């Protein structure tokens, strides 16, 4: 059973990697013909659907759903007061700790839901599915790596959060670059990464500080809640 779950996770990871590779570099003829946005959107939907399909396949108790909904609400509400400070918000912190405490599926669901809920106040748009995927993937990767020992110390948590500050920005840059691929192409993606550097750095620094200072304590609290209500992590 464990081996089967590992195989499924590996397949999902590789599908995501291939999807992002194709969307970024445009190796298919349809992409070269100028339909990068359409292809990237299709791959984004497929990758996101895979996570939700895995989550829906197992029986999720009502108490687990309530806890994940509460975490998503905290992540979403935490973003709103900091809207005036670009890239400075605790959303990634909550999403990552949810993934560490309860696993990849829970981390993805919390991240994706946080994006949708917070954008009800900050504004929905074509960027919302990309934010769902980016925050969801941050929570999922935290869940995948939680057994590796990376998060046993403050430095590992801070480093992971710092890295995801930039990865989140690059994924959002991919959305913009795909929409304007005919104009900028791969060079446009590089230009966007350069233009967003300081915003991504602010996000990365915020993640590093929050996870480094409060990450382990938050995860211990979530672990206690999980044990109390017998929530089984993946």
mmCIF file of C-alpha atoms in Angstrom:
data_model
loop_
_atom_site.group_PDB
_atom_site.id
_atom_site.type_symbol
_atom_site.label_atom_id
_atom_site.label_comp_id
_atom_site.label_asym_id
_atom_site.label_seq_id
_atom_site.Cartn_x
_atom_site.Cartn_y
_atom_site.Cartn_z
ATOM 1 C CA UNK A 1 0.000 0.000 0.000
ATOM 2 C CA UNK A 2 2.828 2.357 0.912
ATOM 3 C CA UNK A 3 4.701 1.513 -2.293
ATOM 4 C CA UNK A 4 1.599 2.203 -4.337
ATOM 5 C CA UNK A 5 1.154 5.620 -2.721
ATOM 6 C CA UNK A 6 4.793 6.423 -3.373
ATOM 7 C CA UNK A 7 4.427 5.451 -7.024
ATOM 8 C CA UNK A 8 1.368 7.657 -7.387
ATOM 9 C CA UNK A 9 3.187 10.597 -5.818
ATOM 10 C CA UNK A 10 6.172 10.058 -8.100
ATOM 11 C CA UNK A 11 3.919 10.040 -11.156
ATOM 12 C CA UNK A 12 2.263 13.278 -10.040
ATOM 13 C CA UNK A 13 5.628 14.939 -9.453
ATOM 14 C CA UNK A 14 6.911 13.992 -12.882
ATOM 15 C CA UNK A 15 3.697 15.072 -14.584
ATOM 16 C CA UNK A 16 4.033 18.472 -12.939
ATOM 17 C CA UNK A 17 7.686 18.756 -13.938
ATOM 18 C CA UNK A 18 6.925 17.832 -17.539
ATOM 19 C CA UNK A 19 3.939 20.206 -17.611
ATOM 20 C CA UNK A 20 6.007 23.156 -16.445
ATOM 21 C CA UNK A 21 8.850 22.226 -18.780
ATOM 22 C CA UNK A 22 6.552 22.081 -21.783
ATOM 23 C CA UNK A 23 4.727 25.283 -20.848
ATOM 24 C CA UNK A 24 7.996 27.150 -20.376
ATOM 25 C CA UNK A 25 10.141 25.957 -23.276
ATOM 26 C CA UNK A 26 7.482 25.130 -25.860
ATOM 27 C CA UNK A 27 8.663 21.796 -27.210
ATOM 28 C CA UNK A 28 5.424 20.858 -28.947
ATOM 29 C CA UNK A 29 4.535 22.244 -32.394
ATOM 30 C CA UNK A 30 1.274 23.678 -31.057
ATOM 31 C CA UNK A 31 3.297 25.763 -28.610
ATOM 32 C CA UNK A 32 5.651 26.960 -31.318
ATOM 33 C CA UNK A 33 2.683 28.105 -33.341
ATOM 34 C CA UNK A 34 1.868 30.682 -30.695
ATOM 35 C CA UNK A 35 -0.531 28.827 -28.413
ATOM 36 C CA UNK A 36 1.650 28.767 -25.324
ATOM 37 C CA UNK A 37 -1.085 30.243 -23.142
ATOM 38 C CA UNK A 38 -3.619 27.587 -24.188
ATOM 39 C CA UNK A 39 -1.190 24.724 -23.632
ATOM 40 C CA UNK A 40 0.040 26.033 -20.286
ATOM 41 C CA UNK A 41 -3.548 26.496 -19.075
ATOM 42 C CA UNK A 42 -4.445 22.956 -20.118
ATOM 43 C CA UNK A 43 -1.431 21.507 -18.335
ATOM 44 C CA UNK A 44 -2.141 23.602 -15.262
ATOM 45 C CA UNK A 45 -5.702 22.281 -15.079
ATOM 46 C CA UNK A 46 -4.521 18.674 -15.489
ATOM 47 C CA UNK A 47 -1.853 18.990 -12.792
ATOM 48 C CA UNK A 48 -4.281 20.620 -10.348
ATOM 49 C CA UNK A 49 -6.971 18.043 -11.094
ATOM 50 C CA UNK A 50 -4.546 15.227 -10.279
ATOM 51 C CA UNK A 51 -4.101 16.537 -6.751
ATOM 52 C CA UNK A 52 -7.816 16.981 -6.174
ATOM 53 C CA UNK A 53 -8.520 13.539 -7.640
ATOM 54 C CA UNK A 54 -6.156 11.932 -5.134
ATOM 55 C CA UNK A 55 -7.762 13.884 -2.306
ATOM 56 C CA UNK A 56 -11.271 12.902 -3.404
ATOM 57 C CA UNK A 57 -10.356 9.222 -3.714
ATOM 58 C CA UNK A 58 -9.980 8.750 0.019
ATOM 59 C CA UNK A 59 -12.701 9.106 2.613
ATOM 60 C CA UNK A 60 -12.070 12.399 4.408
ATOM 61 C CA UNK A 61 -13.707 12.694 7.859
ATOM 62 C CA UNK A 62 -15.743 15.806 8.570
ATOM 63 C CA UNK A 63 -13.349 16.869 11.342
ATOM 64 C CA UNK A 64 -10.405 16.749 8.927
ATOM 65 C CA UNK A 65 -12.297 18.803 6.362
ATOM 66 C CA UNK A 66 -13.178 21.318 9.072
ATOM 67 C CA UNK A 67 -9.539 21.620 10.149
ATOM 68 C CA UNK A 68 -8.275 22.075 6.582
ATOM 69 C CA UNK A 69 -10.990 24.657 5.947
ATOM 70 C CA UNK A 70 -9.956 26.524 9.091
ATOM 71 C CA UNK A 71 -6.298 26.525 8.021
ATOM 72 C CA UNK A 72 -7.245 27.739 4.544
ATOM 73 C CA UNK A 73 -9.302 30.525 6.111
ATOM 74 C CA UNK A 74 -6.387 31.553 8.348
ATOM 75 C CA UNK A 75 -4.048 31.559 5.349
ATOM 76 C CA UNK A 76 -6.511 33.626 3.309
ATOM 77 C CA UNK A 77 -7.391 36.130 6.024
ATOM 78 C CA UNK A 78 -3.719 36.543 6.891
ATOM 79 C CA UNK A 79 -3.046 37.759 3.371
ATOM 80 C CA UNK A 80 -5.646 40.519 3.303
ATOM 81 C CA UNK A 81 -4.239 42.982 5.907
ATOM 82 C CA UNK A 82 -0.866 42.929 4.140
ATOM 83 C CA UNK A 83 -2.254 43.657 0.661
ATOM 84 C CA UNK A 84 -0.610 47.096 0.703
ATOM 85 C CA UNK A 85 2.809 45.469 1.207
ATOM 86 C CA UNK A 86 3.625 43.552 -2.003
ATOM 87 C CA UNK A 87 4.672 39.946 -1.365
ATOM 88 C CA UNK A 88 4.704 40.355 2.431
ATOM 89 C CA UNK A 89 2.091 37.997 3.908
ATOM 90 C CA UNK A 90 1.885 34.888 6.128
ATOM 91 C CA UNK A 91 -0.072 32.765 3.652
ATOM 92 C CA UNK A 92 2.872 30.651 2.525
ATOM 93 C CA UNK A 93 3.825 30.055 6.164
ATOM 94 C CA UNK A 94 0.409 28.584 6.975
ATOM 95 C CA UNK A 95 0.313 26.510 3.779
ATOM 96 C CA UNK A 96 3.794 25.051 4.281
ATOM 97 C CA UNK A 97 3.190 24.140 7.924
ATOM 98 C CA UNK A 98 -0.090 22.467 6.947
ATOM 99 C CA UNK A 99 1.816 20.342 4.446
ATOM 100 C CA UNK A 100 4.468 19.433 7.018
ATOM 101 C CA UNK A 101 1.895 18.481 9.640
ATOM 102 C CA UNK A 102 -0.712 16.682 7.529
ATOM 103 C CA UNK A 103 0.947 15.716 4.254
ATOM 104 C CA UNK A 104 1.087 16.700 0.611
ATOM 105 C CA UNK A 105 -2.611 16.408 -0.191
ATOM 106 C CA UNK A 106 -3.641 18.534 2.778
ATOM 107 C CA UNK A 107 -0.962 21.098 1.969
ATOM 108 C CA UNK A 108 -2.147 21.396 -1.612
ATOM 109 C CA UNK A 109 -5.806 21.746 -0.654
ATOM 110 C CA UNK A 110 -5.053 24.425 1.960
ATOM 111 C CA UNK A 111 -2.882 26.393 -0.471
ATOM 112 C CA UNK A 112 -5.332 26.234 -3.354
ATOM 113 C CA UNK A 113 -8.307 27.149 -1.164
ATOM 114 C CA UNK A 114 -6.415 30.044 0.428
ATOM 115 C CA UNK A 115 -5.814 31.593 -2.989
ATOM 116 C CA UNK A 116 -9.477 31.393 -3.978
ATOM 117 C CA UNK A 117 -10.829 32.711 -0.678
ATOM 118 C CA UNK A 118 -8.366 35.601 -0.343
ATOM 119 C CA UNK A 119 -9.032 36.689 -3.916
ATOM 120 C CA UNK A 120 -12.717 37.070 -3.082
ATOM 121 C CA UNK A 121 -11.544 40.184 -1.248
ATOM 122 C CA UNK A 122 -8.459 41.121 -3.280
ATOM 123 C CA UNK A 123 -9.873 40.405 -6.733
ATOM 124 C CA UNK A 124 -10.351 37.305 -8.859
ATOM 125 C CA UNK A 125 -8.832 36.996 -12.297
ATOM 126 C CA UNK A 126 -6.954 34.736 -14.679
ATOM 127 C CA UNK A 127 -4.120 34.706 -12.151
ATOM 128 C CA UNK A 128 -6.218 32.919 -9.511
ATOM 129 C CA UNK A 129 -5.750 29.347 -10.844
ATOM 130 C CA UNK A 130 -2.007 29.973 -11.068
ATOM 131 C CA UNK A 131 -1.929 31.191 -7.474
ATOM 132 C CA UNK A 132 -3.956 28.134 -6.487
ATOM 133 C CA UNK A 133 -1.421 25.880 -8.162
ATOM 134 C CA UNK A 134 1.631 27.746 -6.844
ATOM 135 C CA UNK A 135 0.493 27.847 -3.212
ATOM 136 C CA UNK A 136 -0.869 24.328 -3.473
ATOM 137 C CA UNK A 137 2.450 23.065 -4.791
ATOM 138 C CA UNK A 138 4.276 24.809 -1.939
ATOM 139 C CA UNK A 139 2.147 22.876 0.551
ATOM 140 C CA UNK A 140 2.495 19.641 -1.406
ATOM 141 C CA UNK A 141 6.293 19.792 -1.610
ATOM 142 C CA UNK A 142 6.427 20.467 2.132
ATOM 143 C CA UNK A 143 4.372 17.316 2.609
ATOM 144 C CA UNK A 144 6.613 15.271 0.318
ATOM 145 C CA UNK A 145 9.748 16.373 2.173
ATOM 146 C CA UNK A 146 8.450 16.197 5.729
ATOM 147 C CA UNK A 147 9.963 12.737 6.383
ATOM 148 C CA UNK A 148 13.428 13.706 5.114
ATOM 149 C CA UNK A 149 14.592 15.560 8.217
ATOM 150 C CA UNK A 150 14.683 18.899 6.391
ATOM 151 C CA UNK A 151 12.260 20.493 8.832
ATOM 152 C CA UNK A 152 13.807 19.285 12.091
ATOM 153 C CA UNK A 153 15.734 22.538 12.531
ATOM 154 C CA UNK A 154 15.018 26.204 12.066
ATOM 155 C CA UNK A 155 17.506 26.559 9.224
ATOM 156 C CA UNK A 156 15.852 23.881 7.089
ATOM 157 C CA UNK A 157 12.441 25.456 7.510
ATOM 158 C CA UNK A 158 13.771 28.928 6.771
ATOM 159 C CA UNK A 159 15.655 27.719 3.692
ATOM 160 C CA UNK A 160 12.583 25.942 2.339
ATOM 161 C CA UNK A 161 10.451 29.040 2.827
ATOM 162 C CA UNK A 162 13.085 31.250 1.222
ATOM 163 C CA UNK A 163 13.278 28.994 -1.829
ATOM 164 C CA UNK A 164 9.518 28.958 -2.228
ATOM 165 C CA UNK A 165 9.390 32.738 -2.140
ATOM 166 C CA UNK A 166 11.222 32.728 -5.454
ATOM 167 C CA UNK A 167 9.544 29.604 -6.851
ATOM 168 C CA UNK A 168 6.119 31.122 -6.264
ATOM 169 C CA UNK A 169 7.142 34.290 -8.102
ATOM 170 C CA UNK A 170 8.604 32.339 -11.008
ATOM 171 C CA UNK A 171 5.416 30.306 -11.398
ATOM 172 C CA UNK A 172 3.383 33.510 -11.523
ATOM 173 C CA UNK A 173 5.874 34.940 -14.035
ATOM 174 C CA UNK A 174 5.234 31.873 -16.159
ATOM 175 C CA UNK A 175 1.545 32.801 -16.311
ATOM 176 C CA UNK A 176 2.354 36.331 -17.548
ATOM 177 C CA UNK A 177 4.995 35.105 -20.000
ATOM 178 C CA UNK A 178 2.628 32.505 -21.454
ATOM 179 C CA UNK A 179 0.011 35.165 -22.149
ATOM 180 C CA UNK A 180 2.582 37.299 -24.014
ATOM 181 C CA UNK A 181 4.732 34.548 -25.525
ATOM 182 C CA UNK A 182 4.398 35.853 -29.081
ATOM 183 C CA UNK A 183 5.908 39.153 -27.984
ATOM 184 C CA UNK A 184 8.638 38.164 -25.549
ATOM 185 C CA UNK A 185 9.217 34.430 -25.814
ATOM 186 C CA UNK A 186 11.791 32.897 -23.424
ATOM 187 C CA UNK A 187 13.544 36.263 -23.120
ATOM 188 C CA UNK A 188 10.325 37.717 -21.745
ATOM 189 C CA UNK A 189 10.352 35.107 -18.985
ATOM 190 C CA UNK A 190 13.889 36.115 -18.020
ATOM 191 C CA UNK A 191 12.909 39.791 -18.061
ATOM 192 C CA UNK A 192 9.936 39.086 -15.803
ATOM 193 C CA UNK A 193 12.153 37.213 -13.353
ATOM 194 C CA UNK A 194 14.493 40.195 -13.204
ATOM 195 C CA UNK A 195 11.637 42.670 -12.796
ATOM 196 C CA UNK A 196 10.033 40.664 -9.995
ATOM 197 C CA UNK A 197 13.284 39.982 -8.126
ATOM 198 C CA UNK A 198 12.716 42.420 -5.263
ATOM 199 C CA UNK A 199 9.106 41.327 -4.810
ATOM 200 C CA UNK A 200 10.179 37.679 -4.775
ATOM 201 C CA UNK A 201 12.952 38.524 -2.330
ATOM 202 C CA UNK A 202 10.436 40.172 0.010
ATOM 203 C CA UNK A 203 8.253 37.066 -0.167
ATOM 204 C CA UNK A 204 11.249 34.792 0.403
ATOM 205 C CA UNK A 205 12.519 36.814 3.365
ATOM 206 C CA UNK A 206 9.069 36.881 4.973
ATOM 207 C CA UNK A 207 8.749 33.113 4.607
ATOM 208 C CA UNK A 208 12.223 32.531 6.023
ATOM 209 C CA UNK A 209 11.621 34.714 9.075
ATOM 210 C CA UNK A 210 8.191 33.269 9.882
ATOM 211 C CA UNK A 211 9.157 29.636 9.328
ATOM 212 C CA UNK A 212 12.504 30.025 11.058
ATOM 213 C CA UNK A 213 11.019 31.646 14.158
ATOM 214 C CA UNK A 214 7.576 30.079 14.446
ATOM 215 C CA UNK A 215 7.474 27.106 12.065
ATOM 216 C CA UNK A 216 8.385 24.300 14.455
ATOM 217 C CA UNK A 217 6.044 25.549 17.170
ATOM 218 C CA UNK A 218 3.163 25.874 14.710
ATOM 219 C CA UNK A 219 3.759 22.363 13.366
ATOM 220 C CA UNK A 220 3.846 20.914 16.896
ATOM 221 C CA UNK A 221 0.513 22.583 17.602
ATOM 222 C CA UNK A 222 -0.998 21.150 14.428
ATOM 223 C CA UNK A 223 0.409 17.716 15.293
ATOM 224 C CA UNK A 224 -1.290 17.831 18.691
ATOM 225 C CA UNK A 225 -4.581 18.820 17.070
ATOM 226 C CA UNK A 226 -4.194 16.001 14.567
ATOM 227 C CA UNK A 227 -3.562 13.423 17.297
ATOM 228 C CA UNK A 228 -6.440 14.708 19.412
ATOM 229 C CA UNK A 229 -8.956 14.395 16.599
ATOM 230 C CA UNK A 230 -7.316 11.283 15.097
ATOM 231 C CA UNK A 231 -6.567 12.946 11.768
ATOM 232 C CA UNK A 232 -4.483 10.624 9.605
ATOM 233 C CA UNK A 233 -1.916 12.368 7.429
ATOM 234 C CA UNK A 234 -0.871 10.944 4.070
#
